mmCIF file of C-alpha atoms and ligand atoms in Angstrom:
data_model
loop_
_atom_site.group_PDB
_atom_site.id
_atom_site.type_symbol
_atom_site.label_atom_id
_atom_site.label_comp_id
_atom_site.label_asym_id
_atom_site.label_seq_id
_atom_site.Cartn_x
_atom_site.Cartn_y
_atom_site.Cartn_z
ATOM 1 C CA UNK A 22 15.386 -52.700 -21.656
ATOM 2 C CA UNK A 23 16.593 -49.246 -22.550
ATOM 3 C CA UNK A 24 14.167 -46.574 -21.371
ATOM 4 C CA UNK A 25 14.398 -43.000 -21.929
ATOM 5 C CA UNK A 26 12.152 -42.251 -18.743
ATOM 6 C CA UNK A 27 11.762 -44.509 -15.425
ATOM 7 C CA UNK A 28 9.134 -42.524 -13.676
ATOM 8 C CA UNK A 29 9.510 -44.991 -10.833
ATOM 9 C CA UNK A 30 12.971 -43.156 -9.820
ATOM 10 C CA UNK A 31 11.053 -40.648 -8.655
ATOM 11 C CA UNK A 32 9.383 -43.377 -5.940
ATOM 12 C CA UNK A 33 12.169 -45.737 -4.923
ATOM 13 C CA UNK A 34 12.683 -43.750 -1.365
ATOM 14 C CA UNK A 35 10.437 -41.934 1.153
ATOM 15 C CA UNK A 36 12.969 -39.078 0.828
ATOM 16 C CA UNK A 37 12.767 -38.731 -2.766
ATOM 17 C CA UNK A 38 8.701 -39.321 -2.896
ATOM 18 C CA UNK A 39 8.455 -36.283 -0.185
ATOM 19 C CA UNK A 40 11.149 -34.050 -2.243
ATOM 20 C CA UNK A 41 8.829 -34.528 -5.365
ATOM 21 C CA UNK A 42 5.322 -34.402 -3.415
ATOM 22 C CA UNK A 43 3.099 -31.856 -5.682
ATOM 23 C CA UNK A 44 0.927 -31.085 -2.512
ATOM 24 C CA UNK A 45 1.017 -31.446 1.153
ATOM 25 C CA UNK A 46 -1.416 -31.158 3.669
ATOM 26 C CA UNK A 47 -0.795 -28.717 7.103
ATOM 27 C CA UNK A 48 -2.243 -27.646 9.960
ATOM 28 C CA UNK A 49 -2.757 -24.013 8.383
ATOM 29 C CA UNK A 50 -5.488 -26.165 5.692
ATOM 30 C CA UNK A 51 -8.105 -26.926 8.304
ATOM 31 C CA UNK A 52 -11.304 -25.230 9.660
ATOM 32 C CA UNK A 53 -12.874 -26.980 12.388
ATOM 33 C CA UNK A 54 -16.940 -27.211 12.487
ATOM 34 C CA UNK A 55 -18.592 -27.037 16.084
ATOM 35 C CA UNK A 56 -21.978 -27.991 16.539
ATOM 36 C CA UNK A 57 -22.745 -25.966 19.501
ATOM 37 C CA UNK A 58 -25.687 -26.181 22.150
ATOM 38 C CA UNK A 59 -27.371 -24.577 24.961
ATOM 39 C CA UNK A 60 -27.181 -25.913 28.761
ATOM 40 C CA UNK A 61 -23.740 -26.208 30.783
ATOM 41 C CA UNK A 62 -21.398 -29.710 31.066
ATOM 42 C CA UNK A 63 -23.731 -31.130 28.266
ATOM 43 C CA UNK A 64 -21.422 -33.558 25.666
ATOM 44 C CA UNK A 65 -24.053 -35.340 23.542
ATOM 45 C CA UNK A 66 -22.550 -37.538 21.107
ATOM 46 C CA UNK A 67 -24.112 -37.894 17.590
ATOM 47 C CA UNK A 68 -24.954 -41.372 16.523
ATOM 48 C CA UNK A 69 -24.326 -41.370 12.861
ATOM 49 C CA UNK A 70 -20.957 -39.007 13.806
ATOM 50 C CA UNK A 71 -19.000 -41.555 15.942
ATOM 51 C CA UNK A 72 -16.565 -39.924 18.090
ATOM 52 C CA UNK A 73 -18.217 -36.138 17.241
ATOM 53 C CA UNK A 74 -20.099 -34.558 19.979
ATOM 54 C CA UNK A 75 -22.910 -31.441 20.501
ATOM 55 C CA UNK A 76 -21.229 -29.227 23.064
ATOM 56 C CA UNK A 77 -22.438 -26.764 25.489
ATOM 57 C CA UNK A 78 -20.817 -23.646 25.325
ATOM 58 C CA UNK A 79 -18.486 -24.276 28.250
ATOM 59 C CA UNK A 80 -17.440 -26.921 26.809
ATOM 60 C CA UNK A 81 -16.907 -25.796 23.188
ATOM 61 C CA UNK A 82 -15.065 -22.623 24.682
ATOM 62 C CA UNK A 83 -12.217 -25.045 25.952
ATOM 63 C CA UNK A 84 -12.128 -27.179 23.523
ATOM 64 C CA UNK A 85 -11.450 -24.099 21.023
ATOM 65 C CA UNK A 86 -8.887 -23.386 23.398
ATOM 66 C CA UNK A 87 -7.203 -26.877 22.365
ATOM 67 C CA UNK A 88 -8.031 -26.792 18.718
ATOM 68 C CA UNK A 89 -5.403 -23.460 19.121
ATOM 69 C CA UNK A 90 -2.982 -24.548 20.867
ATOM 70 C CA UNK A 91 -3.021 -27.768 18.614
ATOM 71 C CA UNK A 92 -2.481 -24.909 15.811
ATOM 72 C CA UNK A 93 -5.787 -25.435 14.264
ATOM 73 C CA UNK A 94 -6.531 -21.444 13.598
ATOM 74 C CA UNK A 95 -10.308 -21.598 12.392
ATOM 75 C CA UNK A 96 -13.485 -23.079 13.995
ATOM 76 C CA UNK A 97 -17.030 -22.780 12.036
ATOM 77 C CA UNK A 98 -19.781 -22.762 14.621
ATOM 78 C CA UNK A 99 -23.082 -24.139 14.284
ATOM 79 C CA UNK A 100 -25.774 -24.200 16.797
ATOM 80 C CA UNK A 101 -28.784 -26.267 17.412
ATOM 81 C CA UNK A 102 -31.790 -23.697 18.150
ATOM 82 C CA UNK A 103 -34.468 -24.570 20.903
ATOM 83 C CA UNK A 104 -37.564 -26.004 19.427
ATOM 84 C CA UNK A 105 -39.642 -23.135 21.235
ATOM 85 C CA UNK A 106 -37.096 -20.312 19.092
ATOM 86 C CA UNK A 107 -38.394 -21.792 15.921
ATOM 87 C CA UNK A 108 -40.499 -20.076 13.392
ATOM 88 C CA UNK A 109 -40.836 -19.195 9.642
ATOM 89 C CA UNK A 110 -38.985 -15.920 9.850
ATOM 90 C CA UNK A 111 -35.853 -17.376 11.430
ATOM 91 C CA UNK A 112 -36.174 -13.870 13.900
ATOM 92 C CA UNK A 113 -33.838 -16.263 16.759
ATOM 93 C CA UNK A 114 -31.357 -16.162 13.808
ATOM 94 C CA UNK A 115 -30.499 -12.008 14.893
ATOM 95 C CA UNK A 116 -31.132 -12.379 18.857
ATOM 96 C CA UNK A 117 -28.193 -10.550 20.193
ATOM 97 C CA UNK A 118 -28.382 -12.882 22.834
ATOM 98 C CA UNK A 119 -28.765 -16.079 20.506
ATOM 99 C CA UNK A 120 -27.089 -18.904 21.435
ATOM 100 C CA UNK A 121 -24.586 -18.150 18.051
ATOM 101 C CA UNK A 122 -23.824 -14.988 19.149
ATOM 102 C CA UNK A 123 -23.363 -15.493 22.817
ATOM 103 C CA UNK A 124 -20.570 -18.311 21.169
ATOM 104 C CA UNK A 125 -18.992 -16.134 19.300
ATOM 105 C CA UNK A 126 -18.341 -13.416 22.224
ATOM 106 C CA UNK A 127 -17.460 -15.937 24.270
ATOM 107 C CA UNK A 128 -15.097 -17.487 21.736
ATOM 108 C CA UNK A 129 -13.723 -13.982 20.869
ATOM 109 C CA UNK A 130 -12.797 -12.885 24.672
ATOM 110 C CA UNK A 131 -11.181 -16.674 25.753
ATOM 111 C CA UNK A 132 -9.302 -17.550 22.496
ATOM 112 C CA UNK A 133 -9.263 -13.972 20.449
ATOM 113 C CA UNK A 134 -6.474 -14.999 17.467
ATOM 114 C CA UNK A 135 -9.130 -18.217 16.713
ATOM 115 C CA UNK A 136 -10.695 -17.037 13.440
ATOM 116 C CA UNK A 137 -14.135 -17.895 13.499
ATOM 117 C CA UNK A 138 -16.802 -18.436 11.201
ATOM 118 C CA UNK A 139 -20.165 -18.639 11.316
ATOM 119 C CA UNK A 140 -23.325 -20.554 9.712
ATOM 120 C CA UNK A 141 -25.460 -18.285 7.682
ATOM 121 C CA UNK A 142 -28.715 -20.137 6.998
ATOM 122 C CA UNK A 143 -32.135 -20.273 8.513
ATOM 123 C CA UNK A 144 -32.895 -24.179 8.948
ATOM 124 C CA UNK A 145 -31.849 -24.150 12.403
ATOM 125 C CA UNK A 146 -34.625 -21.763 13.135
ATOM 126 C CA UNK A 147 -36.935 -23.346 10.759
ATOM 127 C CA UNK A 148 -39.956 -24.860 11.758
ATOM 128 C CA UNK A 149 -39.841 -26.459 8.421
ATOM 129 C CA UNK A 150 -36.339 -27.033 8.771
ATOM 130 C CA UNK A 151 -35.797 -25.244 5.285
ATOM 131 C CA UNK A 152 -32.923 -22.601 5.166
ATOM 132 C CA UNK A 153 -35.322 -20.196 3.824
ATOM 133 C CA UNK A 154 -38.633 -18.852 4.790
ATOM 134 C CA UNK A 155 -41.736 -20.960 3.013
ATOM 135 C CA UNK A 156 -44.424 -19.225 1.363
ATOM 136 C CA UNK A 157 -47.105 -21.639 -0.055
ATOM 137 C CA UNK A 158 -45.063 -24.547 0.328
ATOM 138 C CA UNK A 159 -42.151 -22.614 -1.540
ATOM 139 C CA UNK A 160 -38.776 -21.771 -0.390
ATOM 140 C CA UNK A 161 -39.183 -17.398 -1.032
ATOM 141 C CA UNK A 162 -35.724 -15.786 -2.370
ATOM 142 C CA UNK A 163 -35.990 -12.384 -1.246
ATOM 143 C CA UNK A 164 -37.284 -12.118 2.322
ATOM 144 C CA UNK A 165 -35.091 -15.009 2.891
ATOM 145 C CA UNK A 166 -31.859 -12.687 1.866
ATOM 146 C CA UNK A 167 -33.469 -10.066 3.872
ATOM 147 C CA UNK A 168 -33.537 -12.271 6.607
ATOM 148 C CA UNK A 169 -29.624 -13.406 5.791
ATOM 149 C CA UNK A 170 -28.627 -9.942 6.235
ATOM 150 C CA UNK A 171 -29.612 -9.419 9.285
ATOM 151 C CA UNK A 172 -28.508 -12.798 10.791
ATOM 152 C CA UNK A 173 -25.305 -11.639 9.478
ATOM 153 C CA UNK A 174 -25.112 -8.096 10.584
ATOM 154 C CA UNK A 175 -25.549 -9.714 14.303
ATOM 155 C CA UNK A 176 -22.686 -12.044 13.823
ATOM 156 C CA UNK A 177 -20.780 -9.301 12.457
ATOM 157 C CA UNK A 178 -21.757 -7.287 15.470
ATOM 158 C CA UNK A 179 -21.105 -10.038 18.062
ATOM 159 C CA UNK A 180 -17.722 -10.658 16.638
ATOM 160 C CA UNK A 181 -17.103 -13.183 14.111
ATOM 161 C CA UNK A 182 -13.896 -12.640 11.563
ATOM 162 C CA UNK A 183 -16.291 -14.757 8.276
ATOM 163 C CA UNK A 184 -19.991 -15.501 7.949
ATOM 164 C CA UNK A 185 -20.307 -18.377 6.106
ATOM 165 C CA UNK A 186 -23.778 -18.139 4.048
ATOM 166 C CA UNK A 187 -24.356 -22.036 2.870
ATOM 167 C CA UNK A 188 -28.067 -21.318 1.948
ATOM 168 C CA UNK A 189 -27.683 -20.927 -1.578
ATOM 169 C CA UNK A 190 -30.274 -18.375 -2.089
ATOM 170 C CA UNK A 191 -29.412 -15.546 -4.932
ATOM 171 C CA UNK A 192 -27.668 -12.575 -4.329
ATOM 172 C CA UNK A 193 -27.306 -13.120 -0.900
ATOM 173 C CA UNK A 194 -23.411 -12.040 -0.868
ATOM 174 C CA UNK A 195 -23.805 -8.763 -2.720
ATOM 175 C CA UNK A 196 -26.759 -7.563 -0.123
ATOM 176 C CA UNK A 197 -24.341 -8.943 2.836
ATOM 177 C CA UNK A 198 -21.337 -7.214 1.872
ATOM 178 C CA UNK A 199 -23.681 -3.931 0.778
ATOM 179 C CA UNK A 200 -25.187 -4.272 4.481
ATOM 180 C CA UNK A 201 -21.238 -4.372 5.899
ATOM 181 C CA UNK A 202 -20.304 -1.945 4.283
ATOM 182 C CA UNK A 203 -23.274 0.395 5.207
ATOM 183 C CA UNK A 204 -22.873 -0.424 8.748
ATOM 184 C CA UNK A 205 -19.098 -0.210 8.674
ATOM 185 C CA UNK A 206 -18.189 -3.569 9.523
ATOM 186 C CA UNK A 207 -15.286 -3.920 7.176
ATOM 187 C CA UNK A 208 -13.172 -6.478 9.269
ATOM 188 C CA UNK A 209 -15.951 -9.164 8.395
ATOM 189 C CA UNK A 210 -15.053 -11.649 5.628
ATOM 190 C CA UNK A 211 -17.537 -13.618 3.919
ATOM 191 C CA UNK A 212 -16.419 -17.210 2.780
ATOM 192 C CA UNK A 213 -19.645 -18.203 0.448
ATOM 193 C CA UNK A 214 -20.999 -21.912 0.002
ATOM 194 C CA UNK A 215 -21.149 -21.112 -3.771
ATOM 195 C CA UNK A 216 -21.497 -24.480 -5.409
ATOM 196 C CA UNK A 217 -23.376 -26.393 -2.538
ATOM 197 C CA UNK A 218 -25.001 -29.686 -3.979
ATOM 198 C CA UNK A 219 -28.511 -31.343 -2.743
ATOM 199 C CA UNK A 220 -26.876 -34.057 -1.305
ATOM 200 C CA UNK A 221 -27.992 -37.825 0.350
ATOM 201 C CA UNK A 222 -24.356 -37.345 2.462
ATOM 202 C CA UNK A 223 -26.082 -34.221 4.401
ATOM 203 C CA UNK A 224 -27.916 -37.123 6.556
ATOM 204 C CA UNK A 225 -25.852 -37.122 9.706
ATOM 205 C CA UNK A 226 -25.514 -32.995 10.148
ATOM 206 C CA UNK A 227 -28.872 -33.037 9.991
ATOM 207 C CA UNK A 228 -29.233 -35.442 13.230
ATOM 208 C CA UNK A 229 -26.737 -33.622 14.881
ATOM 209 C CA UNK A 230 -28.777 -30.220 14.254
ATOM 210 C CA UNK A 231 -32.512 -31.591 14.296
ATOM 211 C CA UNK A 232 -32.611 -29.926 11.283
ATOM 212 C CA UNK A 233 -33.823 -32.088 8.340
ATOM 213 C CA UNK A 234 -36.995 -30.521 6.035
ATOM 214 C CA UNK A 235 -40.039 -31.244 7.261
ATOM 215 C CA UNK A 236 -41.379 -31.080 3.497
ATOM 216 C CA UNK A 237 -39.715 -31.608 0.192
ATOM 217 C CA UNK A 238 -36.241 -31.624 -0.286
ATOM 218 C CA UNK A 239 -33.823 -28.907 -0.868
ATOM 219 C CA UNK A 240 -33.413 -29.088 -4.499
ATOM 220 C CA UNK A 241 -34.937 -25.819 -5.739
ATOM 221 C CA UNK A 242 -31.891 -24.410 -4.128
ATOM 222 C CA UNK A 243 -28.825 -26.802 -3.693
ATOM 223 C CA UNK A 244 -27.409 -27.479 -7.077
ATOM 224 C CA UNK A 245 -28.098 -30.813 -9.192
ATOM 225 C CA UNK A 246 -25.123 -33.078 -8.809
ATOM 226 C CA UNK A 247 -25.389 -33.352 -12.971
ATOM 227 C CA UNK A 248 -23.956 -29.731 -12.890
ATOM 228 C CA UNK A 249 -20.519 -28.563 -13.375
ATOM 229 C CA UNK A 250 -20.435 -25.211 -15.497
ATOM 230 C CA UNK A 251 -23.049 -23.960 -12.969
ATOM 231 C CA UNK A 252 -20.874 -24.299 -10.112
ATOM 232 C CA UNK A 253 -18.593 -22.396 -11.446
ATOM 233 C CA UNK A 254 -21.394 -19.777 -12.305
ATOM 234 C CA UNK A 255 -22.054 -19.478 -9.274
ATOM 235 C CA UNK A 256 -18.625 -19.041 -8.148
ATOM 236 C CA UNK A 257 -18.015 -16.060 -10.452
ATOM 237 C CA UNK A 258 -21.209 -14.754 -8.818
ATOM 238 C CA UNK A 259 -20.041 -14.948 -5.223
ATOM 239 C CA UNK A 260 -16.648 -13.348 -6.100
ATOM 240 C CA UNK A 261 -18.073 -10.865 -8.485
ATOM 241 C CA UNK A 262 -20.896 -9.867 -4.946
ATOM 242 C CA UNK A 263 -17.792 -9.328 -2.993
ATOM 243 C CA UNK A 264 -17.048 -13.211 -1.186
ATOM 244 C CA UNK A 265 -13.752 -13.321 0.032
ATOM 245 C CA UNK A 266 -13.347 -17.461 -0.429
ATOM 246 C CA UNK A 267 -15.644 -19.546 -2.182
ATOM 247 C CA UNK A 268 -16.840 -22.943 -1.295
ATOM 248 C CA UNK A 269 -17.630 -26.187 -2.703
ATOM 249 C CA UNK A 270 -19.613 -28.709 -0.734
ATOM 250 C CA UNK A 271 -19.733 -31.770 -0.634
ATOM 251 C CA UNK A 272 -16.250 -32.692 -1.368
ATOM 252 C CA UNK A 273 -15.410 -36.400 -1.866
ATOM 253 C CA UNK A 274 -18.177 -36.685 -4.696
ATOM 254 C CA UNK A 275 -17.067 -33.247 -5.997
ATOM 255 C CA UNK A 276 -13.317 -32.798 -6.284
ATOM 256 C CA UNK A 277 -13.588 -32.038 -9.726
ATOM 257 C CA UNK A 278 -16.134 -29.195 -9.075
ATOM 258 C CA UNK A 279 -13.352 -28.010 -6.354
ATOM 259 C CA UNK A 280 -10.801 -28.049 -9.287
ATOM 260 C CA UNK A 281 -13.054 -26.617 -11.963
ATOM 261 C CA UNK A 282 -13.602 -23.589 -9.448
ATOM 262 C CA UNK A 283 -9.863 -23.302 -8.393
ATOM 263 C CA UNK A 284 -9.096 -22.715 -11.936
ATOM 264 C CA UNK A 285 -11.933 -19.831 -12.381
ATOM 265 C CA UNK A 286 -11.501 -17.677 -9.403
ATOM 266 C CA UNK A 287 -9.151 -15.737 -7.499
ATOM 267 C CA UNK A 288 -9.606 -15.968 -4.801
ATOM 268 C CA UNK A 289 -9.281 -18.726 -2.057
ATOM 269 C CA UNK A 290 -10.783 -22.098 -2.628
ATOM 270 C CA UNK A 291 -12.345 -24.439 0.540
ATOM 271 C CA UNK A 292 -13.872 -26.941 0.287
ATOM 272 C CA UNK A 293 -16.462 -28.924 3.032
ATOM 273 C CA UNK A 294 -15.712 -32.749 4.115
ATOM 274 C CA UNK A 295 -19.006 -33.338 5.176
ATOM 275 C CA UNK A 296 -20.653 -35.265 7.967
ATOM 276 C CA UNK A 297 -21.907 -38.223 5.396
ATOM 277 C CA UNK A 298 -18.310 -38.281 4.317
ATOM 278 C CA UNK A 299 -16.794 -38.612 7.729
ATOM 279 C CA UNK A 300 -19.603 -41.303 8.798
ATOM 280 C CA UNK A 301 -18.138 -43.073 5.820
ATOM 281 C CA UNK A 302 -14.801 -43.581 6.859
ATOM 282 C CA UNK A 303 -15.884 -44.092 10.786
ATOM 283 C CA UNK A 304 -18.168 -46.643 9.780
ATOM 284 C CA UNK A 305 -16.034 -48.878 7.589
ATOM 285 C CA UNK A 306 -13.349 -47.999 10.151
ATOM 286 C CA UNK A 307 -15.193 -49.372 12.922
ATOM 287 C CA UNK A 308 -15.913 -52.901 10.680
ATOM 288 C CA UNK A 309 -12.200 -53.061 9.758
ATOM 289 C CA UNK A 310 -12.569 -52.492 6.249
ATOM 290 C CA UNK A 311 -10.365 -50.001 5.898
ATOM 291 C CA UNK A 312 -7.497 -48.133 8.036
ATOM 292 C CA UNK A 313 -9.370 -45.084 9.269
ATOM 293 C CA UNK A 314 -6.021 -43.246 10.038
ATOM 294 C CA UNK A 315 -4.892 -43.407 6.058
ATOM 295 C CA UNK A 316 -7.960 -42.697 4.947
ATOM 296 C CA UNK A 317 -8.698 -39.688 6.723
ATOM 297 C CA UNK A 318 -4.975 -38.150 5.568
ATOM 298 C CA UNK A 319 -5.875 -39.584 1.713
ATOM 299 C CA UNK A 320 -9.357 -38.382 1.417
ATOM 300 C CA UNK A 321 -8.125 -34.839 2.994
ATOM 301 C CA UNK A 322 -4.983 -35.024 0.688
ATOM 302 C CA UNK A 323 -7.024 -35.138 -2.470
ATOM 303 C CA UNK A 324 -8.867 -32.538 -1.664
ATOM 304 C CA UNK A 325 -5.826 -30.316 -1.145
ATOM 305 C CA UNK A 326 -4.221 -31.852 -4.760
ATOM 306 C CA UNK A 327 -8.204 -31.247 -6.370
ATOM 307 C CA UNK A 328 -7.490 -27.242 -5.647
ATOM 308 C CA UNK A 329 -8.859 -26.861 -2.435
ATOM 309 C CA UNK A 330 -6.647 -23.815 0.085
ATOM 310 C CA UNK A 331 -8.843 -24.797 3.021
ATOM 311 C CA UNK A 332 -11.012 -27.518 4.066
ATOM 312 C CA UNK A 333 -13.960 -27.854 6.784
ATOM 313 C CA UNK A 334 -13.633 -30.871 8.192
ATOM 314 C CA UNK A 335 -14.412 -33.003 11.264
ATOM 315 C CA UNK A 336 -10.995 -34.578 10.914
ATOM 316 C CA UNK A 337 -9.075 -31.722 11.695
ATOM 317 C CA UNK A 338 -8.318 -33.190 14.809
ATOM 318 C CA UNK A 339 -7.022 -36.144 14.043
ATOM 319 C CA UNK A 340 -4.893 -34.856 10.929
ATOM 320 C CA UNK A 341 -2.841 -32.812 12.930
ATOM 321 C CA UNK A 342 -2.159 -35.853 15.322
ATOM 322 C CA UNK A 343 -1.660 -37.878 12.563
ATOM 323 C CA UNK A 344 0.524 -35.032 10.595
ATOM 324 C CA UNK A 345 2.615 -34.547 13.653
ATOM 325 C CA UNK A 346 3.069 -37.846 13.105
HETATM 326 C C1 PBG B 404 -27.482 -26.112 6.256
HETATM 327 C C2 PBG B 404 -26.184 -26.818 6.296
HETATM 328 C C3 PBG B 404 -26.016 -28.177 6.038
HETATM 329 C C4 PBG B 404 -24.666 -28.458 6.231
HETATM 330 C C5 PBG B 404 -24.036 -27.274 6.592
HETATM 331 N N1 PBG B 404 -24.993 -26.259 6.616
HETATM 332 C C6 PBG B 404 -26.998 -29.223 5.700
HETATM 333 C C7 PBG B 404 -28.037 -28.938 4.725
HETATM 334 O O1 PBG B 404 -27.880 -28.147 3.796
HETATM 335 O O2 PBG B 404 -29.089 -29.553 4.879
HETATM 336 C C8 PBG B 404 -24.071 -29.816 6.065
HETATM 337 C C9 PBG B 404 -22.790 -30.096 6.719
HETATM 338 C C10 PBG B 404 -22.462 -31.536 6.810
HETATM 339 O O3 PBG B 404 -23.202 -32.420 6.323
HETATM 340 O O4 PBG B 404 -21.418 -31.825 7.414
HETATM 341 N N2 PBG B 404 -27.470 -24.776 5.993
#
């Protein structure tokens, strides 16, 4: 045969196939989520999240300490709220002395170059489990950004470099950066969930956080998984408010929403590997179906090639092993 082009040249050798690699996956691309709660030496694990635990905050304070010196640089904290904090105003979500905030601080004074993000969203301190305040058995847009603000002022206050709204009500990042700005907190990012689907893969976060809705589903604010243009409508919003990333979330279902947004905005692009997508992998790990270790780096690596700058993801440990090869 004479051939004017034998694409496989570019494969025949590991050297050549890493000289030619379009994307790569580091250390610098991960943001590790915590899932933080109250008590001392407490290490629950989380059934449907094999090998992921619920951590006091002793315990999450030294692991952060490891995450660093692993060279993971960014932790997003969530915390699971006493059932006795929770109400329909989410007020636990601006106690100074919240367990969120009292993380943060901590976080802050032991590891201070760890840049750390926080949840924005009431359905930890839901009583409906909603991440919104319910008025007649409807998820209200207004009070609930009210109530955003001021869960994100005290985050702001207690320390944390991003707050990391993933409720998905409107204008939510335009009244949080106004309310920064007011109160002079201009060292606080905001990375936005912008284009955050209703999705089935939710499931094991919300064991981990007690924090499925007790009513309905979350549909009349997490996108439709039909949409694509809208994502990126919302993107443009989020930027346009003042975010300083944007988000897409899920991932693995969504990697062409991640792209569709790359190629719209910018700014930077993450992107969340979420707890349905990690049970995944552990679960068909665990029956030998597939090689857990390859598909953690290829799942993670098409999310990086898709457009994604930074991805949340429960992996983060085990990519850096696995990059460090
Ligand atoms: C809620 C929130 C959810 C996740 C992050 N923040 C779940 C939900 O919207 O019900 C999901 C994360 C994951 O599944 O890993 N504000």
């Amino acid at each position: 045969m004479i051939l004017h082009h034998r694409p496989r040249l570019l494969r025949q050798s590991p050297a050549i196939r890493s000289l030619v690699a379009e994307t790569s996956l580091s250390v610098n691309d991960f943001i590790a989520p915590l899932f933080v709660d109250e008590g001392e030496q407490v290490h629950t694990p989380i059934a449907s999240m094999p090998g992921y635990f619920r951590n006091s905050l002793d315990i999450t304070v030294k692991e952060v300490k490891e995450l660093y010196s692993m060279g993971i640089k960014c932790v997003l904290l969530f915390v699971k709220a006493k059932d006795e904090t929770k109400d329909n105003t989410g007020k636990e979500a601006w106690n100074k002395d919240g367990l969120m905030q009292r993380t943060v601080r901590a976080i802050k004074n032991t590891v201070p170059e760890m840049v750390v993000m926080t949840d924005v969203a009431l359905d930890p301190y839901s009583i409906y489990g909603h991440d919104g305040i319910v008025k007649d058995g409807e998820i209200v847009n207004d009070e609930t950004v009210e109530a955003l603000v001021k869960m994100s002022l005290s985050h702001a206050e207690a320390g944390a470099d991003f707050v990391a709204p993933s409720d998905m009500m409107d204008g939510r990042i335009g009244a949080i950066r106004k309310a920064f700005e007011e109160n002079n907190y201009t060292k606080t990012g905001i990375m936005a969930y912008s284009a955050k689907y209703a999705s089935c893969f939710y499931g094991p976060f919300r064991d981990a956080l007690d924090s499925a809705p007790g009513f309905g589903d979350k549909k009349t604010y997490q996108m439709n998984y039909a949409n694509r243009t809208e994502a990126v409508k919302e993107a443009l919003l989020d930027v346009e408010e003042g975010a300083d990333i944007v988000m897409v979330k899920p991932a693995l279902s969504y990697l062409d929403i991640i792209r569709e947004v790359k190629d719209a905005v910018r700014v930077p692009v993450s992107c969340y590997n979420i707890s349905g997508e990690y049970a995944m992998i552990k679960a068909a790990a665990e029956k030998g179906w597939i090689d857990e270790n390859k598909a953690i780096l290829e799942t993670l690596g098409s999310m990086k090639r898709a457009g994604a700058d930074l991805i949340a993801t429960y992996f983060a440990r085990d990519a850096v092993r696995l990059l460090q090869g």
